[in-house]
PDB file of C-alpha atoms and ligand atoms in Angstrom:
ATOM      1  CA  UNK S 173      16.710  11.970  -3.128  1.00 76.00           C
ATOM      2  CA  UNK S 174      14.732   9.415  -4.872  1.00 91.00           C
ATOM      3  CA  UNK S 175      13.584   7.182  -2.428  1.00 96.00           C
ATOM      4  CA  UNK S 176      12.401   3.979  -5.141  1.00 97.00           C
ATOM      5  CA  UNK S 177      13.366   3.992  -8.716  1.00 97.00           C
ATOM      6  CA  UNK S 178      12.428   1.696 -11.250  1.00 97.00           C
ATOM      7  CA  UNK S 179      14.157   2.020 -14.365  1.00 96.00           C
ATOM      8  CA  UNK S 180      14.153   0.748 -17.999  1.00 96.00           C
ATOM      9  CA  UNK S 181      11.382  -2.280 -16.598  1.00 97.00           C
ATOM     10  CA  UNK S 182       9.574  -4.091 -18.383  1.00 96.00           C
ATOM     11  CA  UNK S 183       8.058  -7.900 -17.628  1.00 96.00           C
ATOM     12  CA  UNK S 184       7.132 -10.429 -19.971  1.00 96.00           C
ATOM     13  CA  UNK S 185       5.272 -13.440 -18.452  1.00 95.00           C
ATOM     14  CA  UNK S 186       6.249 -17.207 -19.710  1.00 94.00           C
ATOM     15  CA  UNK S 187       3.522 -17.359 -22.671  1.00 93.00           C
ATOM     16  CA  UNK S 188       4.541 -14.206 -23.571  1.00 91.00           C
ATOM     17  CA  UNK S 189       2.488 -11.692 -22.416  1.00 92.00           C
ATOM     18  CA  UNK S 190       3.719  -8.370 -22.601  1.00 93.00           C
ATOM     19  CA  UNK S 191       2.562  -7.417 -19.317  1.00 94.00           C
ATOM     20  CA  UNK S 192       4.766  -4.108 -18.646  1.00 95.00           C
ATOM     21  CA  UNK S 193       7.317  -2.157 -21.052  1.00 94.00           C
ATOM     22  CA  UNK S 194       9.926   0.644 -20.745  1.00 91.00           C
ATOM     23  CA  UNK S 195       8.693   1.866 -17.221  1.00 94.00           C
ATOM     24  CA  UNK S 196      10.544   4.468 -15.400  1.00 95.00           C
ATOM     25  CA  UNK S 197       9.712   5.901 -12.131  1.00 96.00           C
ATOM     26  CA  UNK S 198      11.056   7.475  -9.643  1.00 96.00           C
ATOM     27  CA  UNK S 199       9.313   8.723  -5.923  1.00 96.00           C
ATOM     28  CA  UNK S 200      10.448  11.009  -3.823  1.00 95.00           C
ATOM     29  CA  UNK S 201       9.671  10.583  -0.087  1.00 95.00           C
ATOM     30  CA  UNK S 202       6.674  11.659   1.423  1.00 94.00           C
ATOM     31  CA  UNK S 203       4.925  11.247  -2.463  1.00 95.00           C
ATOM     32  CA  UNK S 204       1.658   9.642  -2.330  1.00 96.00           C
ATOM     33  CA  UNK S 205       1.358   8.543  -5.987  1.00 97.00           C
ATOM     34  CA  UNK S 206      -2.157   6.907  -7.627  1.00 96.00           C
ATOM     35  CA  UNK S 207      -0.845   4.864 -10.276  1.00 97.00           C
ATOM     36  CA  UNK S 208      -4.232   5.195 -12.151  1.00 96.00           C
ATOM     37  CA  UNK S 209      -4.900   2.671 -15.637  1.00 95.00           C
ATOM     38  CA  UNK S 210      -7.741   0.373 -16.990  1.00 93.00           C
ATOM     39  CA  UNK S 211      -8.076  -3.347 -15.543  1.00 92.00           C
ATOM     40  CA  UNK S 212      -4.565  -5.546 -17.501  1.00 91.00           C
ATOM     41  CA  UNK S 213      -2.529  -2.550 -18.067  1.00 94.00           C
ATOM     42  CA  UNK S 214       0.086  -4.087 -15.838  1.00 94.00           C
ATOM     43  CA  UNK S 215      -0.757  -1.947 -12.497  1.00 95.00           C
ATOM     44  CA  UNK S 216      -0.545  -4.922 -10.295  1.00 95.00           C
ATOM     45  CA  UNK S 217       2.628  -6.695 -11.722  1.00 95.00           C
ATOM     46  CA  UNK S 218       4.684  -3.444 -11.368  1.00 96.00           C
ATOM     47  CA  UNK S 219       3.586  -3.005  -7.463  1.00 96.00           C
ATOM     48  CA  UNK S 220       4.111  -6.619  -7.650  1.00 96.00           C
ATOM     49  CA  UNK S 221       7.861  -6.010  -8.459  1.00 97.00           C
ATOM     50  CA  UNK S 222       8.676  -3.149  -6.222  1.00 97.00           C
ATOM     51  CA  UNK S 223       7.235  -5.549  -3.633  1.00 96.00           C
ATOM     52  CA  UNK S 224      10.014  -8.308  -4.774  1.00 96.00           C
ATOM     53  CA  UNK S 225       6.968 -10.654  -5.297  1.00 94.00           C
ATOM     54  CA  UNK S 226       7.629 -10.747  -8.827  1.00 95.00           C
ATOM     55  CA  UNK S 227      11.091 -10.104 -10.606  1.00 96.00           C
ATOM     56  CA  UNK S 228      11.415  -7.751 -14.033  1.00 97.00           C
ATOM     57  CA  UNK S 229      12.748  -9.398 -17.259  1.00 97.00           C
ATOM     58  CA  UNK S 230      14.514  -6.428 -17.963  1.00 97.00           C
ATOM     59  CA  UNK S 231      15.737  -3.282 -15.926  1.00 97.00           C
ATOM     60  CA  UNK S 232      15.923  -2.950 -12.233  1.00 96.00           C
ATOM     61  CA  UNK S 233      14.339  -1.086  -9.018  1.00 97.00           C
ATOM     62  CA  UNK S 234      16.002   0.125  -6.321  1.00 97.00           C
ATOM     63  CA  UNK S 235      14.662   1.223  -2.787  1.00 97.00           C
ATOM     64  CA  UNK S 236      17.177   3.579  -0.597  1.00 96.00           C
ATOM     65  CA  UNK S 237      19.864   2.884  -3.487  1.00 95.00           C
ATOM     66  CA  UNK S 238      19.683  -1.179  -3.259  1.00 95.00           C
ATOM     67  CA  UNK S 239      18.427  -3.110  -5.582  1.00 95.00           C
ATOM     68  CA  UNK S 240      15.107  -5.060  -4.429  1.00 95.00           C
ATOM     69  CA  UNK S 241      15.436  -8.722  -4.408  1.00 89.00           C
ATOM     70  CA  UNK S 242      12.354 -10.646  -3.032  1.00 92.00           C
ATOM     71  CA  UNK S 243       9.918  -9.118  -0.140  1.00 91.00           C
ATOM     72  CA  UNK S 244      11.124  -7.309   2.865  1.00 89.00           C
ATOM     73  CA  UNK S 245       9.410  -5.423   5.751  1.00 88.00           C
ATOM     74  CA  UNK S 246      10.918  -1.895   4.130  1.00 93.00           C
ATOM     75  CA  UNK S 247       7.920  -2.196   1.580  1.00 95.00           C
ATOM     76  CA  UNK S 248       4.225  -2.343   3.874  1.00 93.00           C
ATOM     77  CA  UNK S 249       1.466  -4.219   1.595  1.00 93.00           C
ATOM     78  CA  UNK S 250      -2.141  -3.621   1.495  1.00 93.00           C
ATOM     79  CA  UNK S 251      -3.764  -5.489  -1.039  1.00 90.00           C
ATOM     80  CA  UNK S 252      -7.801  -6.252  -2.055  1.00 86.00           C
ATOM     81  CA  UNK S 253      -8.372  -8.987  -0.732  1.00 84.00           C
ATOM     82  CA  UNK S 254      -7.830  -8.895   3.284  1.00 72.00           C
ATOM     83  CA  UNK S 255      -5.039 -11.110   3.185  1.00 87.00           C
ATOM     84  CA  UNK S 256      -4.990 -10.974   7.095  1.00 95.00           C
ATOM     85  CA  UNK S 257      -4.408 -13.935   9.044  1.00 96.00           C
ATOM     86  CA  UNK S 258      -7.510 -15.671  10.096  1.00 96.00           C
ATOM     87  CA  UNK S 259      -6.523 -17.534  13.130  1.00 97.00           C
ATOM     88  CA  UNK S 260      -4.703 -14.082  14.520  1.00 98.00           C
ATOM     89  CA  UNK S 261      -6.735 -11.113  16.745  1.00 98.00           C
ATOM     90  CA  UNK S 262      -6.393  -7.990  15.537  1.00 98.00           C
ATOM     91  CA  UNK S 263      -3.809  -6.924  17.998  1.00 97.00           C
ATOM     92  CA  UNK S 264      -1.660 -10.456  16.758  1.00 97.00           C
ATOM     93  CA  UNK S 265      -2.022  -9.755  13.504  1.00 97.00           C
ATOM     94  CA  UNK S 266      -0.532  -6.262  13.962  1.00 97.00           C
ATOM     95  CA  UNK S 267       2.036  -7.378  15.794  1.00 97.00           C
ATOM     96  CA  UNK S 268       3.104  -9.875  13.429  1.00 95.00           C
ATOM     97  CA  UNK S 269       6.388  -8.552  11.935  1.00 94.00           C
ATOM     98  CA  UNK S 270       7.394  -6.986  14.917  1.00 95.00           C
ATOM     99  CA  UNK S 271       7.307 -10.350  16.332  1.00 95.00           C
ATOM    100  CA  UNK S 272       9.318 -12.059  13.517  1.00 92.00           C
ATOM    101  CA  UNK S 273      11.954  -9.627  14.390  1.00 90.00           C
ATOM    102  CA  UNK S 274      12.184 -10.578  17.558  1.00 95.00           C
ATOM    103  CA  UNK S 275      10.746  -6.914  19.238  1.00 96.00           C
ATOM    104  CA  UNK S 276      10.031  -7.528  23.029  1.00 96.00           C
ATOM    105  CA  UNK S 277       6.158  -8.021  23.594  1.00 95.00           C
ATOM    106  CA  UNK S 278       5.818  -5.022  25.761  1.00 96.00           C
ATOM    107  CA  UNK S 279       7.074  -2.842  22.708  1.00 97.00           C
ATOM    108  CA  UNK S 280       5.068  -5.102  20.482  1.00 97.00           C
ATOM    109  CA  UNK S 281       2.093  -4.188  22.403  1.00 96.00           C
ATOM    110  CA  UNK S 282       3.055  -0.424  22.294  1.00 97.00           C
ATOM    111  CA  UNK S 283       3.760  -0.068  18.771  1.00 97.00           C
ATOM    112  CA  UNK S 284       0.113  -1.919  18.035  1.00 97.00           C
ATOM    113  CA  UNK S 285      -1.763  -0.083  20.678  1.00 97.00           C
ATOM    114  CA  UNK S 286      -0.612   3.280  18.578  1.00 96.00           C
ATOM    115  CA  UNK S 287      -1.933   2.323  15.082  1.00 95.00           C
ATOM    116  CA  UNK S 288      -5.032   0.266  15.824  1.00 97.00           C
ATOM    117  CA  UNK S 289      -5.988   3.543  17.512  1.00 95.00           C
ATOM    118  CA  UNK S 290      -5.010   5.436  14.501  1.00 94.00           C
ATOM    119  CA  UNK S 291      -6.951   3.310  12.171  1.00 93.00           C
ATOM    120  CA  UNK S 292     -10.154   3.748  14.625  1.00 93.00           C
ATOM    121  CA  UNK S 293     -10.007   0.170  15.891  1.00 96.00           C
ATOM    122  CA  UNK S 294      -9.427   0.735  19.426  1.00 96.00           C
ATOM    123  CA  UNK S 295     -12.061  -1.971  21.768  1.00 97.00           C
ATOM    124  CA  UNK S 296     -11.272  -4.519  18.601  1.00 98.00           C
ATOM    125  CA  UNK S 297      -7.929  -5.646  19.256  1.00 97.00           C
ATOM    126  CA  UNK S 298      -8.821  -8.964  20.615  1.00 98.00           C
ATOM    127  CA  UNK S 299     -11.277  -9.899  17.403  1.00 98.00           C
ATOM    128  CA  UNK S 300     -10.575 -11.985  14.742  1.00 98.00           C
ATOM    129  CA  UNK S 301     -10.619 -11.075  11.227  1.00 96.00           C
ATOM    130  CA  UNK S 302     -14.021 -12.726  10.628  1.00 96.00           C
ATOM    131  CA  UNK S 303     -15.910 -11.165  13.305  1.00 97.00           C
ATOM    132  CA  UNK S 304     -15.292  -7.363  11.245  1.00 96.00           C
ATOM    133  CA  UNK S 305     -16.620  -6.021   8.071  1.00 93.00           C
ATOM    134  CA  UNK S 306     -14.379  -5.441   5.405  1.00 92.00           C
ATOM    135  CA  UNK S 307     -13.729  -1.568   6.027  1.00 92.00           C
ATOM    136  CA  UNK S 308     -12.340  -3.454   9.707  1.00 95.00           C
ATOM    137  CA  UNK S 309     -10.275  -5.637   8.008  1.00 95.00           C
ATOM    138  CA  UNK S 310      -8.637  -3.316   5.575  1.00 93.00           C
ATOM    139  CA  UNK S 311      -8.187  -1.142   8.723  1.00 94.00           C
ATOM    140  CA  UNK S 312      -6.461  -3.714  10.114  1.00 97.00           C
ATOM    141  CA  UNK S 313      -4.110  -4.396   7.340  1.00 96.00           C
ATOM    142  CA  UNK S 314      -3.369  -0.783   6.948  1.00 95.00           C
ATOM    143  CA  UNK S 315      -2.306  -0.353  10.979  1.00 96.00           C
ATOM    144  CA  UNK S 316      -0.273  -4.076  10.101  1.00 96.00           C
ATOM    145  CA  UNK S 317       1.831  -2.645   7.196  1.00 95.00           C
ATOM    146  CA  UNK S 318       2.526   0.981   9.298  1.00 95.00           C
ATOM    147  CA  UNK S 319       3.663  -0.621  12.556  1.00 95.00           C
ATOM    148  CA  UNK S 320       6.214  -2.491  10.691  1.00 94.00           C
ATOM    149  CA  UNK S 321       7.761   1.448  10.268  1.00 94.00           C
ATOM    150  CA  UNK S 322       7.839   0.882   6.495  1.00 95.00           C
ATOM    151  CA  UNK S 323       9.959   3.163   3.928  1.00 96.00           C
ATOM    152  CA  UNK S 324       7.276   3.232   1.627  1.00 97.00           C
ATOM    153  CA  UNK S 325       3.553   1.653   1.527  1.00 97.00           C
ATOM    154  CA  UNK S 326       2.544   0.039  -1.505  1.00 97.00           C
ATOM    155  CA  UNK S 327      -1.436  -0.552  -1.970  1.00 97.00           C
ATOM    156  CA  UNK S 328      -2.861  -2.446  -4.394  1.00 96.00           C
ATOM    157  CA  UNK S 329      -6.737  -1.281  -5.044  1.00 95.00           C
ATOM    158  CA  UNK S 330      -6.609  -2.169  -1.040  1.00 94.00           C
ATOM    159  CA  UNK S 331     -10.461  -0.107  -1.085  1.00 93.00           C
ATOM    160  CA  UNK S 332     -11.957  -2.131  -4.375  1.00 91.00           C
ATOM    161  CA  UNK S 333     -14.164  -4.425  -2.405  1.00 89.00           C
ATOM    162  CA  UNK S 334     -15.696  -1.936  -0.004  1.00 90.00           C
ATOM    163  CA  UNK S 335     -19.073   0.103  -0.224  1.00 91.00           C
ATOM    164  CA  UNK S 336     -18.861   3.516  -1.461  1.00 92.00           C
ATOM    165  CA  UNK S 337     -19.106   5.190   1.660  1.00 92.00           C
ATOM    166  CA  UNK S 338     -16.439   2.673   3.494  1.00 91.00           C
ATOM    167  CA  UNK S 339     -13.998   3.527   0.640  1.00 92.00           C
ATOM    168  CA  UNK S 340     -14.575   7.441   1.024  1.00 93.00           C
ATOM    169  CA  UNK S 341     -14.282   6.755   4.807  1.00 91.00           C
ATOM    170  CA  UNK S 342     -11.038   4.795   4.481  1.00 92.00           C
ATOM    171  CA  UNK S 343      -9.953   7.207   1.504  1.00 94.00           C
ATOM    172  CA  UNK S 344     -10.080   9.963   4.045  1.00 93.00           C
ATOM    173  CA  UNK S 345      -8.378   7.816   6.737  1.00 92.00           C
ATOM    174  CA  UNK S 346      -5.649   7.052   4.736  1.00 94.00           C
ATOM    175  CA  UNK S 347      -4.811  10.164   3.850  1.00 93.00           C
ATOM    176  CA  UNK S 348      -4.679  11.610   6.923  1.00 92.00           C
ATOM    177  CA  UNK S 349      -2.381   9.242   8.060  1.00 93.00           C
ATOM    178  CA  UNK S 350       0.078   9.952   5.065  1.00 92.00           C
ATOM    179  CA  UNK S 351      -0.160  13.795   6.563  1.00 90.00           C
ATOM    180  CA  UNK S 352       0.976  12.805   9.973  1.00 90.00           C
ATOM    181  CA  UNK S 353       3.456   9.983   9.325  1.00 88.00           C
ATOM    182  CA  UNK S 354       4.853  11.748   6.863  1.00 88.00           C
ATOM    183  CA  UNK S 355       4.971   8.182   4.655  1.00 93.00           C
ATOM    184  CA  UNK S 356       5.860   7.696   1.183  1.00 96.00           C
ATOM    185  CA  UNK S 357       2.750   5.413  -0.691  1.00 97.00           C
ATOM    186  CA  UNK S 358       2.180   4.087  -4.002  1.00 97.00           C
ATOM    187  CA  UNK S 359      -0.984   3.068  -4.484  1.00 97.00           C
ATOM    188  CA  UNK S 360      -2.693   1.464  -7.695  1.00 97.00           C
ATOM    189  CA  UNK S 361      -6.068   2.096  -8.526  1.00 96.00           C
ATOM    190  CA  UNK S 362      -8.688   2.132 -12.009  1.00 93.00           C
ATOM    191  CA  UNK S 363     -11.218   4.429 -10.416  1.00 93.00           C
ATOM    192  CA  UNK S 364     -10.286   8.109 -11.701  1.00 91.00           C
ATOM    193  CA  UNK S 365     -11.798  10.181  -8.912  1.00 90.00           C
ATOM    194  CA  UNK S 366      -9.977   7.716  -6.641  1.00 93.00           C
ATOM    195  CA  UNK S 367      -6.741   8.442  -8.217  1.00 93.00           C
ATOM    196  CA  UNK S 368      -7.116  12.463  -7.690  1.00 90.00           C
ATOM    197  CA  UNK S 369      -8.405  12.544  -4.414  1.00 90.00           C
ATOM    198  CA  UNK S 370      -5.759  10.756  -3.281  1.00 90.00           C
ATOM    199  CA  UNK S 371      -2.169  11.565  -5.110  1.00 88.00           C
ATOM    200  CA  UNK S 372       0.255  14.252  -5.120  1.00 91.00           C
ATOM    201  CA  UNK S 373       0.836  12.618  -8.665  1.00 94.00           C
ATOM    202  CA  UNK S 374      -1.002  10.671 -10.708  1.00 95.00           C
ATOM    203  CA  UNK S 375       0.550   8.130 -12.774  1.00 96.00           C
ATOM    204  CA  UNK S 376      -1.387   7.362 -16.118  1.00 95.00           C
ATOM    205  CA  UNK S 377      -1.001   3.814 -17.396  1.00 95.00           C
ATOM    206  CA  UNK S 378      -2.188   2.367 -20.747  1.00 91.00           C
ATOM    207  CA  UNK S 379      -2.769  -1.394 -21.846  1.00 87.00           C
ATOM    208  CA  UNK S 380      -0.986  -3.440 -24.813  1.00 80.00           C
ATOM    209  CA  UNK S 381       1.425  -3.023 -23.590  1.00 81.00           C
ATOM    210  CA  UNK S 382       1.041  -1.576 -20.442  1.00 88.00           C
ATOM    211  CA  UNK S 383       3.547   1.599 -19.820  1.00 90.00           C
ATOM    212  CA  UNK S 384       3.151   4.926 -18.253  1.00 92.00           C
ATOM    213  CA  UNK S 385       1.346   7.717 -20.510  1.00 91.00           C
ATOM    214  CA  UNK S 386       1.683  10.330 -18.260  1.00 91.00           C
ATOM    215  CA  UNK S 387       3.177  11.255 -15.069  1.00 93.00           C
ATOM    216  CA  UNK S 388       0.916  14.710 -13.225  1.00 92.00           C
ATOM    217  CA  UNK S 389       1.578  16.802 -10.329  1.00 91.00           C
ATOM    218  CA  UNK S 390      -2.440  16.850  -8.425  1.00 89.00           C
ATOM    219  CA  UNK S 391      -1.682  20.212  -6.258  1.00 81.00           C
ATOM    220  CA  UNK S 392      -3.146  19.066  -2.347  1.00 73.00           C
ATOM    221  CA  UNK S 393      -5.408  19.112  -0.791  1.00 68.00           C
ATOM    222  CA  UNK S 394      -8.047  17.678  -2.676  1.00 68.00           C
ATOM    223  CA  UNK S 395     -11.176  18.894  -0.921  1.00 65.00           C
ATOM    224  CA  UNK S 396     -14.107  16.253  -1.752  1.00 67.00           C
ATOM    225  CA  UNK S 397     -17.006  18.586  -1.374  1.00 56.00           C
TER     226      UNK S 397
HETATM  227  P1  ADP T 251      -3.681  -4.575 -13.788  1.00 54.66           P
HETATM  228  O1  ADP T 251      -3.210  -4.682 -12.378  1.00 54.66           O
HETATM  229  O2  ADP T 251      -3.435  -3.234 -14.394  1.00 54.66           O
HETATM  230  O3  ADP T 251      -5.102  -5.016 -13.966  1.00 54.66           O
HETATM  231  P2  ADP T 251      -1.896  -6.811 -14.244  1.00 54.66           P
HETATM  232  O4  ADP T 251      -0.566  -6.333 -13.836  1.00 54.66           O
HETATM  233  O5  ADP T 251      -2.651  -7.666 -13.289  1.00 54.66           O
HETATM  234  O6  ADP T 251      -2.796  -5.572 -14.680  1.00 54.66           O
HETATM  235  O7  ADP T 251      -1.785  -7.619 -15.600  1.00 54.66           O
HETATM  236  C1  ADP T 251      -1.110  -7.101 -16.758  1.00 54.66           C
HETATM  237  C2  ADP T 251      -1.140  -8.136 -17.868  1.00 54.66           C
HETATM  238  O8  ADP T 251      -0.323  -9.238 -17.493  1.00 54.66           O
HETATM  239  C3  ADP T 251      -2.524  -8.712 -18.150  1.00 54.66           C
HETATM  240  O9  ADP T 251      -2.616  -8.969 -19.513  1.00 54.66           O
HETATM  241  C4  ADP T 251      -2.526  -9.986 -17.349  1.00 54.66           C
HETATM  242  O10 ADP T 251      -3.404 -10.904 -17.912  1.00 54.66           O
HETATM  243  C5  ADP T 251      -1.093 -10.437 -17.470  1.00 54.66           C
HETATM  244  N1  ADP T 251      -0.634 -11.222 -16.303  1.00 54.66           N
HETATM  245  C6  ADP T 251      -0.637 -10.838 -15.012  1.00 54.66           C
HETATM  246  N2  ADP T 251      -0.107 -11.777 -14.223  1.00 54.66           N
HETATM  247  C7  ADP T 251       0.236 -12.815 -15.030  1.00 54.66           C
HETATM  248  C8  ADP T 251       0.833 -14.085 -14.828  1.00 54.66           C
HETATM  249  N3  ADP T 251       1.206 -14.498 -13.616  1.00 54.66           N
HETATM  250  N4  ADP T 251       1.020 -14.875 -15.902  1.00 54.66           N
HETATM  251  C9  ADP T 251       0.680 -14.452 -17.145  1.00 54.66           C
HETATM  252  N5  ADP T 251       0.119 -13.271 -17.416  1.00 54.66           N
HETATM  253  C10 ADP T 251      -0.104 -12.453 -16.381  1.00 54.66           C
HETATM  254  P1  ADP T 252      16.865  -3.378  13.418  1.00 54.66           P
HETATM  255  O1  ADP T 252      16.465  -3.905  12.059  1.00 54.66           O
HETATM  256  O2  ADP T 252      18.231  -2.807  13.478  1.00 54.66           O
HETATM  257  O3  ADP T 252      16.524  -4.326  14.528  1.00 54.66           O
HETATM  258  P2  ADP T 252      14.368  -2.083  13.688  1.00 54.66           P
HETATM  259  O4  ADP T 252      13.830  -1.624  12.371  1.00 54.66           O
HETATM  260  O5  ADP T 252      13.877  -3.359  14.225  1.00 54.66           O
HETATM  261  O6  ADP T 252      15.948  -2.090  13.621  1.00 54.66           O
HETATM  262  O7  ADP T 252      14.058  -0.983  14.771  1.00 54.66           O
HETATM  263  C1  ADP T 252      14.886   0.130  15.019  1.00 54.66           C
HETATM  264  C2  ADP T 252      14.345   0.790  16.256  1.00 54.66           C
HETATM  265  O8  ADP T 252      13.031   1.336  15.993  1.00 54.66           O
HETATM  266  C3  ADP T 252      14.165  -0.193  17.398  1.00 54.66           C
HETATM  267  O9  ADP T 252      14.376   0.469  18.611  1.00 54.66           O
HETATM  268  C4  ADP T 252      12.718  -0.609  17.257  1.00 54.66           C
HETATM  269  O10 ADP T 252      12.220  -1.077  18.456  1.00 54.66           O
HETATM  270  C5  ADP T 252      12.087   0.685  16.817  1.00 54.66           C
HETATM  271  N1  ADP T 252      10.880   0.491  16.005  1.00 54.66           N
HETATM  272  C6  ADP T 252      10.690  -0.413  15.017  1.00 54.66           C
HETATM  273  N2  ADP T 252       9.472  -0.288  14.473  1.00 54.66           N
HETATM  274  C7  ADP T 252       8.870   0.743  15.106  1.00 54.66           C
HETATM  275  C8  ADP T 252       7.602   1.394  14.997  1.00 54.66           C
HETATM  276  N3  ADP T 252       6.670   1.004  14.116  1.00 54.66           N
HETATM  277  N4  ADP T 252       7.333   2.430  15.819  1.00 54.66           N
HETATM  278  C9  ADP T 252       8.237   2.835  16.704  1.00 54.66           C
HETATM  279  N5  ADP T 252       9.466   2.261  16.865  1.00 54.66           N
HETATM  280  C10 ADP T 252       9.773   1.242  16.079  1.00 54.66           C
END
């Protein structure tokens, strides 16, 4: 069963840019699709809709069968810039929906225990976001969207600011974890070798308007050397 389908969307800001047309997708779980397209082809406002950030002008998306209407903690974000919360440790900021629904601090403390491990931040849990590099933070984001037990894990070029060797590092990271947890991700990216080392499918996007061009099994695993 599909587990997100967006069909017939398209989005047309106020000014009338033509941002997205005509898109259809669907994902099935435990895809890890690379939604792969040149800087304006509309890459962000699509994630940006499936996320309930920003509402279609035309068509609708549905996650488990419901329609999406505004943000919820069944969709994990990971975007470019850190977006963590500054004045939060590590642990806190993992914690953070888990608190907001109202999970007992002992099972808080569990659940966040498990993935900064997984993300290789264990000994860091009582930093604060400015006292790590950027390949920390994005770790930290990453272990903040899985402990919220998301449906599916939408990333937004969440490795465009790092160094090349960070990004491989986290590239690698990521993937593993989409192994074990078995978790469904759609994840937007313009670098090509990016997109293929990453996907099960790759999504091709084009600009004016933006739609999808094409829509490609990548057989796994993608060995990098
Ligand atoms: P990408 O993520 O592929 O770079 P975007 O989804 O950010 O593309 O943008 C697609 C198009 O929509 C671009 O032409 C962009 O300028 C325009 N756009 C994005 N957000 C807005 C907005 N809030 N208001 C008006 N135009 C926008
Ligand atoms: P509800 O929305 O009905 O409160 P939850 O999604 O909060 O359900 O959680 C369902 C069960 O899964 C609860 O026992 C909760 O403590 C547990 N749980 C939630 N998130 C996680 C997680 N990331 N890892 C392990 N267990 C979790």
């Amino acid at each position: 069963m599909d587990i997100l389908s967006v069909a017939g969307v398209s989005k047309t800001f106020p000014g009338g840019t033509v941002a997205l047309q005509a898109t259809d997708l669907a994902v099935q779980e435990n895809d890890f699709i690379t939604i792969l397209g040149p800087s304006g082809c509309g890459k962000s406002t699509l994630l940006r809709m499936v996320a309930g950030l920003d509402t279609p002008t035309t068509g609708h998306i549905e996650l488990d069968g419901r329609g999406v209407a505004g943000p919820g903690a069944d969709r994990g974000m990971v975007f470019q810039s850190y977006t963590l919360f500054p004045w939060l440790t590590v642990r806190q900021n993992v914690c953070f929906g888990l608190r907001e629904k109202g999970m007992p601090q002992a099972q808080q403390d569990e659940i966040a225990q498990r993935f900064i491990a997984q993300v290789g931040l264990k000994g860091f849990e009582n930093h604060f976001p400015k006292q790590l590099s950027g390949g920390m933070q994005q770790r930290t984001a990453l272990a903040r969207a899985l402990a919220n037990n998301p449906r599916i894990l939408l990333m937004d070029e969440p490795f465009g600011a790092l160094d090349h060797q960070t990004r491989e590092l986290m590239q690698e990271l990521l993937l593993g974890i989409w192994e074990q947890e078995r978790k469904t991700v759609l994840f937007v990216t313009h670098d090509i070798d990016e997109a293929i080392f990453m996907g099960n499918r790759v999504v091709v996007m084009s600009a004016r308007p933006g739609r999808i061009k094409c829509d490609l099994p990548v057989p796994l695993p993608h060995p990098r050397h």
